[in-house]
Short mmCIF file of C-alpha atoms and ligand atoms in Angstrom, two decimals:
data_model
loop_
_atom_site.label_atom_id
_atom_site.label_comp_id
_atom_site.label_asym_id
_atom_site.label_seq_id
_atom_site.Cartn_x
_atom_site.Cartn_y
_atom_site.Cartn_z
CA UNK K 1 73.11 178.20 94.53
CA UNK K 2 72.61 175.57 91.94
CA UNK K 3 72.63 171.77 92.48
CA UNK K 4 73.04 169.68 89.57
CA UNK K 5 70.54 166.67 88.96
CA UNK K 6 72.08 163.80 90.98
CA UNK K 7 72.26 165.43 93.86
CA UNK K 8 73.10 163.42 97.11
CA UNK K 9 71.37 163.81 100.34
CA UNK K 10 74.01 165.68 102.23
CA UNK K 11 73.93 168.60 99.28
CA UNK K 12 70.20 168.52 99.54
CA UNK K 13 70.60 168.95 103.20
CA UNK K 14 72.85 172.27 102.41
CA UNK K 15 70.43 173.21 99.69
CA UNK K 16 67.35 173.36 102.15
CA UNK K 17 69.04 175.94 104.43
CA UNK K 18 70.66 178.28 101.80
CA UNK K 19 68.72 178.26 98.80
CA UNK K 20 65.92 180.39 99.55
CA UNK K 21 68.83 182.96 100.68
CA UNK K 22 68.67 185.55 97.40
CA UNK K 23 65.35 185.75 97.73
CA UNK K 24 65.74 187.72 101.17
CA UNK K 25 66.78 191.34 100.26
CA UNK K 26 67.10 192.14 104.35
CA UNK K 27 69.56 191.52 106.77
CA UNK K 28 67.37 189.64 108.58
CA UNK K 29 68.92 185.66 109.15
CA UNK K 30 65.27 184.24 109.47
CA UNK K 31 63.51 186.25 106.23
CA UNK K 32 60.46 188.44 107.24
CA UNK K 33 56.92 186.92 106.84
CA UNK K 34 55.23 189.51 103.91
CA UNK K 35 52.05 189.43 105.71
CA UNK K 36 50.19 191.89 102.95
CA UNK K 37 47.58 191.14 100.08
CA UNK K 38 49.07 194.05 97.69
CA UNK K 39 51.92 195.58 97.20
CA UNK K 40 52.49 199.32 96.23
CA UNK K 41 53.65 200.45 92.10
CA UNK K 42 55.96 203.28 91.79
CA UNK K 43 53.99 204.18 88.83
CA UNK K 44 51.65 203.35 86.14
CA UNK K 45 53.99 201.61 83.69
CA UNK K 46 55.64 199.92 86.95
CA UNK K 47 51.58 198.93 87.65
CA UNK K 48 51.29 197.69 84.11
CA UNK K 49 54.66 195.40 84.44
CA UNK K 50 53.66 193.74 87.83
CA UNK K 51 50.31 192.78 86.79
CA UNK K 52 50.78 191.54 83.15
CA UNK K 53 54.16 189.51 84.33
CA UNK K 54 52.96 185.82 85.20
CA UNK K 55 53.76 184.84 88.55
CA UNK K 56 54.59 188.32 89.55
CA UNK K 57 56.08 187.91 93.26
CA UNK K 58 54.86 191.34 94.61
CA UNK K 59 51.80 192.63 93.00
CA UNK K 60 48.54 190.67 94.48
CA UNK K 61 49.46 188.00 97.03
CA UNK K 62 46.68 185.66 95.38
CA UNK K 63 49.15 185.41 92.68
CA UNK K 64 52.15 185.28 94.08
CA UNK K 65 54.08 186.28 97.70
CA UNK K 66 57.75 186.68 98.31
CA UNK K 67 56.90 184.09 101.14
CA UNK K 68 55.58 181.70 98.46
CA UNK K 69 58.65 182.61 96.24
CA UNK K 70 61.37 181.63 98.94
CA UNK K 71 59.62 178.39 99.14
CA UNK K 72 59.56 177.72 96.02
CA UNK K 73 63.15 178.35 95.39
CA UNK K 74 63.76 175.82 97.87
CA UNK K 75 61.32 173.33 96.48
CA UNK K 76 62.08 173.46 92.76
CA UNK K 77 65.76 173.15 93.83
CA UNK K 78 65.15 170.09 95.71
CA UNK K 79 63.15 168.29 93.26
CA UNK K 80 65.43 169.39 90.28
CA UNK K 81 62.69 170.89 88.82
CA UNK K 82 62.49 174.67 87.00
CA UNK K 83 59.61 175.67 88.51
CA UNK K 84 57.58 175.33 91.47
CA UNK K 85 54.30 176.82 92.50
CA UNK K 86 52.47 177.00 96.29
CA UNK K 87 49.03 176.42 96.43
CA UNK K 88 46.75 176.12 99.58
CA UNK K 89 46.53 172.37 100.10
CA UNK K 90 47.77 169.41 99.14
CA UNK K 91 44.39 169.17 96.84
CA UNK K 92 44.55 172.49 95.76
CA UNK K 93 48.13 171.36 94.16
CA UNK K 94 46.74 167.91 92.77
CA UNK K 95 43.41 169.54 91.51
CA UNK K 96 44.94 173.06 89.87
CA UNK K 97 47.45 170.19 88.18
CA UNK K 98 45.08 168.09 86.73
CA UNK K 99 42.76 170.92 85.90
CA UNK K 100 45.24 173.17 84.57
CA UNK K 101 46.23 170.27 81.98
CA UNK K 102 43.13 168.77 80.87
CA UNK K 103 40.53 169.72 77.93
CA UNK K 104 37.15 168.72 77.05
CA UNK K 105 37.36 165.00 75.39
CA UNK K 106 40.54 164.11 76.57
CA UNK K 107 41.30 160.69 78.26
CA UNK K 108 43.13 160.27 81.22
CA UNK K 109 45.19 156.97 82.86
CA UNK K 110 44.96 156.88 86.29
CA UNK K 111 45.97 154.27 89.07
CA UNK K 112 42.91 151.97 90.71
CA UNK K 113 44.71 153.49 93.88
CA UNK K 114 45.17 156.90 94.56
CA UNK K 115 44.71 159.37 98.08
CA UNK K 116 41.21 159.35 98.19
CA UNK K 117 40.94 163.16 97.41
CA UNK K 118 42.54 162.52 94.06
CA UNK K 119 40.52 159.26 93.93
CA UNK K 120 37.17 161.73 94.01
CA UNK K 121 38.74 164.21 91.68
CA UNK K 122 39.69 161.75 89.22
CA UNK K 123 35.89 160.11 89.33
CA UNK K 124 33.31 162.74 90.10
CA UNK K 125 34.84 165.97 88.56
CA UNK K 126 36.21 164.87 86.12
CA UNK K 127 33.61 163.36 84.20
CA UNK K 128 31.12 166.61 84.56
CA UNK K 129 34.33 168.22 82.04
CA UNK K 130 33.36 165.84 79.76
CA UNK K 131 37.25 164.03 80.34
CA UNK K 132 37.50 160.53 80.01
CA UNK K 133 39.37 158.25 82.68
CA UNK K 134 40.77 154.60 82.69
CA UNK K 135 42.82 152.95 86.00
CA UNK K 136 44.98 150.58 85.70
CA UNK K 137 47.02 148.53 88.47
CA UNK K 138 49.97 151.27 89.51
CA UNK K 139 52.16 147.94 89.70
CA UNK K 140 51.73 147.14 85.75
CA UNK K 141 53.65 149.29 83.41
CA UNK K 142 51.80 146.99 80.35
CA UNK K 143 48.58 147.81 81.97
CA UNK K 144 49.46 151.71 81.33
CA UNK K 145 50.55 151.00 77.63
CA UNK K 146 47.37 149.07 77.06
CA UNK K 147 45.06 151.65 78.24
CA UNK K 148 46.60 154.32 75.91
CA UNK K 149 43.87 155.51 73.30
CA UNK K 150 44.51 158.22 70.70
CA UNK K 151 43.38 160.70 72.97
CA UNK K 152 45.19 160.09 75.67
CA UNK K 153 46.95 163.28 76.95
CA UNK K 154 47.73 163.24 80.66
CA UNK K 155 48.78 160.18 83.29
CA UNK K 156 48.23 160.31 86.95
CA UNK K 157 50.51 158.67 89.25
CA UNK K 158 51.39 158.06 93.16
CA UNK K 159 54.12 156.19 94.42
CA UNK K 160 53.91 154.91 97.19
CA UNK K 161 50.50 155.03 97.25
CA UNK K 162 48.42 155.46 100.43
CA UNK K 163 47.80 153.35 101.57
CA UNK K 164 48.52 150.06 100.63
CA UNK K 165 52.81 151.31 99.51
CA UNK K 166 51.96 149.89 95.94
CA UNK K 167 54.86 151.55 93.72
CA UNK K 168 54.67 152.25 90.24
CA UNK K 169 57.59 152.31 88.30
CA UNK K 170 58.07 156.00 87.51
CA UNK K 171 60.66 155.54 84.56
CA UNK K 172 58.84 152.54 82.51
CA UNK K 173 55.34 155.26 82.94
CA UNK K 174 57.32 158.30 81.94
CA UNK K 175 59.07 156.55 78.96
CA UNK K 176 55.55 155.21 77.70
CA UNK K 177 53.87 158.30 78.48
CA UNK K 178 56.44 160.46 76.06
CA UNK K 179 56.19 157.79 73.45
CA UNK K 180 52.01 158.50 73.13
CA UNK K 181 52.72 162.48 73.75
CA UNK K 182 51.01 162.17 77.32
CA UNK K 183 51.98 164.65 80.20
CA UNK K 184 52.58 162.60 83.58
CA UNK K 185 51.56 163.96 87.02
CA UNK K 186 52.95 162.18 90.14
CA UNK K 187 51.84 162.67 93.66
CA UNK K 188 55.35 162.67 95.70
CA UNK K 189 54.15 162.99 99.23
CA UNK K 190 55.17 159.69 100.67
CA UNK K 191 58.33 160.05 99.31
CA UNK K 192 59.96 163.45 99.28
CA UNK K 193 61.97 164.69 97.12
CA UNK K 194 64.69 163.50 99.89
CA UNK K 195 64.14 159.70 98.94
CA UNK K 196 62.47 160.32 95.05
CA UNK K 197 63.02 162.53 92.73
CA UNK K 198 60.73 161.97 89.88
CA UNK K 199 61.44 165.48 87.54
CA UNK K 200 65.08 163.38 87.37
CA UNK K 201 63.50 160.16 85.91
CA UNK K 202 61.50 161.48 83.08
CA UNK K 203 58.13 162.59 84.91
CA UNK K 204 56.36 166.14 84.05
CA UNK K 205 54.98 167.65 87.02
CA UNK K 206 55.19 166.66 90.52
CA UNK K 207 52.82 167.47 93.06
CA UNK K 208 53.30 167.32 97.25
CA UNK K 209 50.53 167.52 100.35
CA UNK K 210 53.35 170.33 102.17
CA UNK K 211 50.89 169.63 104.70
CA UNK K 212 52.80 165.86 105.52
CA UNK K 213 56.89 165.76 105.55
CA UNK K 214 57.47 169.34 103.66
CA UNK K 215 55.73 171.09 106.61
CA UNK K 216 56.56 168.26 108.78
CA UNK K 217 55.06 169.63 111.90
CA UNK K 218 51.28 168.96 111.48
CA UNK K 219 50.60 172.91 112.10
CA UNK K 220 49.69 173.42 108.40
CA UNK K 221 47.67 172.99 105.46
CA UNK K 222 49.43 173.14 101.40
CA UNK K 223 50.72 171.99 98.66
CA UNK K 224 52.96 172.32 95.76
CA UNK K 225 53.75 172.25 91.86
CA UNK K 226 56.65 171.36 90.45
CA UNK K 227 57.65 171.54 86.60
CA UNK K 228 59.14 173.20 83.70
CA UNK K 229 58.60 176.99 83.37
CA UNK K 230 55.85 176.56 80.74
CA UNK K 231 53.93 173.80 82.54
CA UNK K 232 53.74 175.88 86.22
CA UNK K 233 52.76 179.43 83.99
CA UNK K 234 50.01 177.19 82.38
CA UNK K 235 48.45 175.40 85.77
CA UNK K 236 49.54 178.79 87.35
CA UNK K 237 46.53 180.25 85.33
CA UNK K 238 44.59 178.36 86.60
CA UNK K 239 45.27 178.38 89.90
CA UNK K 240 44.88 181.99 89.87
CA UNK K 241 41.34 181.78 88.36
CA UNK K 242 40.59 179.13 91.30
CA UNK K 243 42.29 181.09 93.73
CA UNK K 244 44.11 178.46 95.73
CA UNK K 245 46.80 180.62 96.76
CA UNK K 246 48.39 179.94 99.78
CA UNK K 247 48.70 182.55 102.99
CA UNK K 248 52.33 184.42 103.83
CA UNK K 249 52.47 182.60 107.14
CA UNK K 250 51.75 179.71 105.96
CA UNK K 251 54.70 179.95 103.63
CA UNK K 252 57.18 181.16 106.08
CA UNK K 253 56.19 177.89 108.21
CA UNK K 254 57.02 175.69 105.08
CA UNK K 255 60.68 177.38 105.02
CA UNK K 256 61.34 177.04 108.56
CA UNK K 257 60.06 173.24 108.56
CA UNK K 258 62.28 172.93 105.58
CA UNK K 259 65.31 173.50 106.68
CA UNK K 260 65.29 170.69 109.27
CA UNK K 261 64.18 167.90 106.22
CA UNK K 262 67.15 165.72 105.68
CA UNK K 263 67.41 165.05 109.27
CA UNK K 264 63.58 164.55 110.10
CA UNK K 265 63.85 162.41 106.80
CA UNK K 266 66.58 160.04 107.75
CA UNK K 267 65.02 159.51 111.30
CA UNK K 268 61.69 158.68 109.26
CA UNK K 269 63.17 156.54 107.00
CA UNK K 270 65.31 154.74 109.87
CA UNK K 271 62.55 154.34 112.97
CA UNK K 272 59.77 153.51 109.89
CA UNK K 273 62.15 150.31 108.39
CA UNK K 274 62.95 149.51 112.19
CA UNK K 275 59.31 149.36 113.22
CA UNK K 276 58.32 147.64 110.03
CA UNK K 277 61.26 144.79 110.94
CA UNK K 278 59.76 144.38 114.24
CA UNK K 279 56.19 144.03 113.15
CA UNK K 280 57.17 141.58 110.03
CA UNK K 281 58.24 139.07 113.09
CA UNK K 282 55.65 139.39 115.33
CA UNK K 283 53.58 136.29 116.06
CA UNK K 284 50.34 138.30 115.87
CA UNK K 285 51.12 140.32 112.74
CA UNK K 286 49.71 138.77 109.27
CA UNK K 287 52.06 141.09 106.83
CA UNK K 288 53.57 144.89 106.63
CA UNK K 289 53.76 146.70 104.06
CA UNK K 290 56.76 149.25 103.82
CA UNK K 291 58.66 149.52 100.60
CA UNK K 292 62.11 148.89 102.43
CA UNK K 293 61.42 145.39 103.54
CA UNK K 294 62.50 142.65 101.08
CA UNK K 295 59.55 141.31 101.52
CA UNK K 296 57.60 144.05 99.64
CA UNK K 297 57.05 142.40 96.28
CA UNK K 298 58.63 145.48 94.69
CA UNK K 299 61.51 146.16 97.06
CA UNK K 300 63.90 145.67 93.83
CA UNK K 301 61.91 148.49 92.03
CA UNK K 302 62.42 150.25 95.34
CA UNK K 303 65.92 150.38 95.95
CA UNK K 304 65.72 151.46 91.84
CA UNK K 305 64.00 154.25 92.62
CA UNK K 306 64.15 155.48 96.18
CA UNK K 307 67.13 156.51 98.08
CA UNK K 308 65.23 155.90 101.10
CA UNK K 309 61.68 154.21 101.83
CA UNK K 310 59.74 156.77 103.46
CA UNK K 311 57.85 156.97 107.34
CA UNK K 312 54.39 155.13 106.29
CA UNK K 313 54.02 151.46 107.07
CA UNK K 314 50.30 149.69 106.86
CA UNK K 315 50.35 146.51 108.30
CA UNK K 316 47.07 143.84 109.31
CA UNK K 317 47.04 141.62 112.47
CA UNK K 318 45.08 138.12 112.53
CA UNK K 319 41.72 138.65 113.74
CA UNK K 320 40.78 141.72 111.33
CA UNK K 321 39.01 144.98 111.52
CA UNK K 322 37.96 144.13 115.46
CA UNK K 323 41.34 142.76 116.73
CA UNK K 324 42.56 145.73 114.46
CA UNK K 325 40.37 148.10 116.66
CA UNK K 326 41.98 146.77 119.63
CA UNK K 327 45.16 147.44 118.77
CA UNK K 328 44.31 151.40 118.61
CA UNK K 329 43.06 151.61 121.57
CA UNK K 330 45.89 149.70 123.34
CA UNK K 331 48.14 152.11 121.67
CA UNK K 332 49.96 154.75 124.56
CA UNK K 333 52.14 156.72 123.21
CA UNK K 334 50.86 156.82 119.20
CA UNK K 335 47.89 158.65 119.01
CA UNK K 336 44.97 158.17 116.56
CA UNK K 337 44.60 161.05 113.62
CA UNK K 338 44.10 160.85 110.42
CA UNK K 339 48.01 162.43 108.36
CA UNK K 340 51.24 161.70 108.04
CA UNK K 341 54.71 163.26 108.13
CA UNK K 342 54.32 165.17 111.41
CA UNK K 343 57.42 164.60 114.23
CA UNK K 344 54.39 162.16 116.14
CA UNK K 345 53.78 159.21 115.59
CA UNK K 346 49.78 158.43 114.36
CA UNK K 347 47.68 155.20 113.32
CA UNK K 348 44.78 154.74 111.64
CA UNK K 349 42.45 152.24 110.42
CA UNK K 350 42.26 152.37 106.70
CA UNK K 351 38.38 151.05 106.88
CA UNK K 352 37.25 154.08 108.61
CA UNK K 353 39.39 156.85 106.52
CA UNK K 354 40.02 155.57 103.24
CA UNK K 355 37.34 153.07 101.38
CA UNK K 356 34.77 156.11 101.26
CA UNK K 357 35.23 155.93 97.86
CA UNK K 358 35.34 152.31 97.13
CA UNK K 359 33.06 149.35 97.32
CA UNK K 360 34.36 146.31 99.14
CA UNK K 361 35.58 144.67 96.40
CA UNK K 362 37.36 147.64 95.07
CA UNK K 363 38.79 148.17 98.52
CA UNK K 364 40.03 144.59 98.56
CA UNK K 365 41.67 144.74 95.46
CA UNK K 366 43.39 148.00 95.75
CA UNK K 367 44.91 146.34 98.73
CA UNK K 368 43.20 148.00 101.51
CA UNK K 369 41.64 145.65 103.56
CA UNK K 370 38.83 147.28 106.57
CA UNK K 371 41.59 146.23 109.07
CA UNK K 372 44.64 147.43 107.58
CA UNK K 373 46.54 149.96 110.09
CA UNK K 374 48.51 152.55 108.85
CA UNK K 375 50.60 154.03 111.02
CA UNK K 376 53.09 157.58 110.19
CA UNK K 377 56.17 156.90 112.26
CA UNK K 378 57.82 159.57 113.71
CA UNK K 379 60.42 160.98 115.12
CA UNK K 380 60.29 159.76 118.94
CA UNK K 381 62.96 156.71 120.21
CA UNK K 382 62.65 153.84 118.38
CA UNK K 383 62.73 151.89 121.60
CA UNK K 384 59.63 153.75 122.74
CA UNK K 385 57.77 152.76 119.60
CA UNK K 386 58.56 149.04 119.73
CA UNK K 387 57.52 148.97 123.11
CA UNK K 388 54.32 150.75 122.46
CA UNK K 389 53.36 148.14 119.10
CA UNK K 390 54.81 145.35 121.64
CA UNK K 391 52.18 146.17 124.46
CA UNK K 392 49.48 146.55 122.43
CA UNK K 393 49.37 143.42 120.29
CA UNK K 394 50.15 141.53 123.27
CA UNK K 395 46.91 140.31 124.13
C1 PLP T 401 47.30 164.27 102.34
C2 PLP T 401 47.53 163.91 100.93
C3 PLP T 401 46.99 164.68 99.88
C4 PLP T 401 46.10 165.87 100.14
O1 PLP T 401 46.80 166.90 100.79
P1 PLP T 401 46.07 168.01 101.70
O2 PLP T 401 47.21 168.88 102.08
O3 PLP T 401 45.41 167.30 102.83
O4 PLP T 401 45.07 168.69 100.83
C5 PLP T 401 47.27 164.30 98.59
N1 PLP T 401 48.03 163.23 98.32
C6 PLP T 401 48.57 162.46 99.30
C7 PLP T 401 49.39 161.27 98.94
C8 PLP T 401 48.33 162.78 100.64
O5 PLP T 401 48.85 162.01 101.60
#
């Protein structure tokens, strides 16, 4: 089944439970997990044709898997993107993106704020490739356009970014982007393809952690690529050289979180904006952060761009990183651990996960103060959450 590009939620609902279903040549409802590294040739020249074909689906399951394939019909589908490609973490899909894309000499715009994997990608490999970087505030388009140089060739994005829910305005970077012949890469986790679709407003490759709301059930570890054909064949290459290819059962775990997306999504969204409401009043709270309140200096850019605002909040209480502390431990029912995008709900302090990276300055600025608390809301009653914040910053 095909779903044209402005695709509402309920059709991506129906599109996450039927368009995999091709790709299943048994009569089995729930497809078989393909739990095999090779697959067998019925003859030489049938040999030759599965291993010289890019991206063949059964030849060597480090390049491809039918498991890998029926995701990936689902995924491109759902981003409205050609092409998609599985890799083996969230990482693996950011690195075998940026990798695959980059040459020796080349400049690269990034944002000051990025997931602190990317961050260390961005600042410690890149540089021994001999690649040059700049970062600019996500939340200045002019700040992109000013850091163009003749050689720049490739843009990194996230938005929202973790954690601080800075946005950057995906169509204003795209447009400049095309106008200087740059590729742009944008990190869609928070969002999902079920509240931003990014291949739809001009952007070249997306990339997803799996391992948050795609998986959904915090039982795995992966990633994907999203693109045009001849993008995904290119960082495809390279992925293979790398050999980030994800497992069969890994893959079949994807498909069967998949299918329950668009309603996991809309609880997110709707127990995430709820939660972020009650904490924006509370006496003890100093300010939230969630793209869906109108208090979020880009909630206009939001409602632009997302169709719904996503189930990460960060918010800081008066008293900082020891009141902050307090808070944790008061917590009952939300546990600490570091992700996001499982069914439970999890906070953490952004001083002890996410500043590795940075100096204090740089953490300041980029918005991530030591007592900032994220929190990934999920799926339990919305009643039970409140009461849970309510308790614990009740001193
Ligand atoms: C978790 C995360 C990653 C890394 O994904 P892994 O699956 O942990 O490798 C990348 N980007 C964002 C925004 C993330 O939240």
């Amino acid at each position: 089944m095909k779903i044209g590009n402005s695709a509402k939620p309920s059709e991506l609902a129906t599109l996450l439970i039927h368009a995999d279903r091709e790709l299943n040549p048994t009569a089995a409802v729930v497809p078989p997990i393909y739990q095999t590294a090779n697959f067998f040739s019925t003859s030489p020249e049938d040999f030759l044709e599965r291993s010289s074909r890019p991206r063949h689906p059964e030849f060597y399951t480090r390049n491809r898997n039918p498991n890998a394939a029926q995701v990936e019909a689902v995924l491109a589908q759902l981003e409205g993107a050609p092409a998609a490609m599985l890799t083996a973490s969230g990482m693996a899909a950011v690195s075998v993106a940026v990798l695959g894309l980059i040459d020796h000499g080349m400049h690269v715009i990034a944002q000051t704020n990025h997931y602190g994997g990317t961050m260390s990608l961005l600042r410690n490999l890149l540089p021994r490739f001999g690649v040059q970087l700049s970062q600019v505030d996500q939340r200045s388009p002019d700040d992109f356009e000013k850091a163009i140089r003749p050689n720049t060739k490739l843009i990194v994005l996230e938005s929202p970014s973790n954690p601080p829910l800075h946005l950057t305005d995906l169509r204003a970077v795209a447009a400049i982007a095309k106008a200087h012949g740059a590729l742009t890469v944008v990190d869609n986790t928070f969002a999902t393809p079920l509240n931003q679709r990014p291949v739809q407003m001009g952007i070249d490759v997306v990339v997803h952690s799996v391992t948050k709301y795609l998986g959904g059930h915090s039982d795995l570890i992966a990633g994907a690529v999203l693109s045009t054909d001849a993008l995904i064949e290119k960082i495809w290459n390279t992925q293979l050289i790398l050999g980030a290819a994800l497992g069969p059962f890994d893959a079949w775990l994807i498909l069967r979180g998949l299918r329950t997306l668009s309603l996991r999504m809309s609880t997110h969204n709707a127990n995430a904006l709820a939660l972020a409401q009650f904490l924006a009043n509370h006496a003890a709270v100093k300010y939230v952060n969630y793209p869906g309140l109108e208090s979020h200096p880009q909630y206009e850019l939001a409602c632009r761009q997302m169709t719904g605002f996503g189930g990460v909040l960060s918010f800081e209480v008066d008293g900082g990183y020891e009141s902050a502390k307090r808070v944790l431990r008061r917590l009952h029912l939300v546990g600490i651990a570091t992700s996001v995008g499982g069914v439970e709900s999890l906070a953490v302090l952004c001083g002890d996960n996410f500043t590795h990276h940075l100096n204090v300055e740089e953490a300041q600025r980029a918005g991530i103060p030591a007592g900032l608390i994220r929190v990934s809301v999920g799926l339990e009653d919305i009643g039970d959450l409140v009461a849970d914040f309510d308790q614990a910053l009740s001193v």
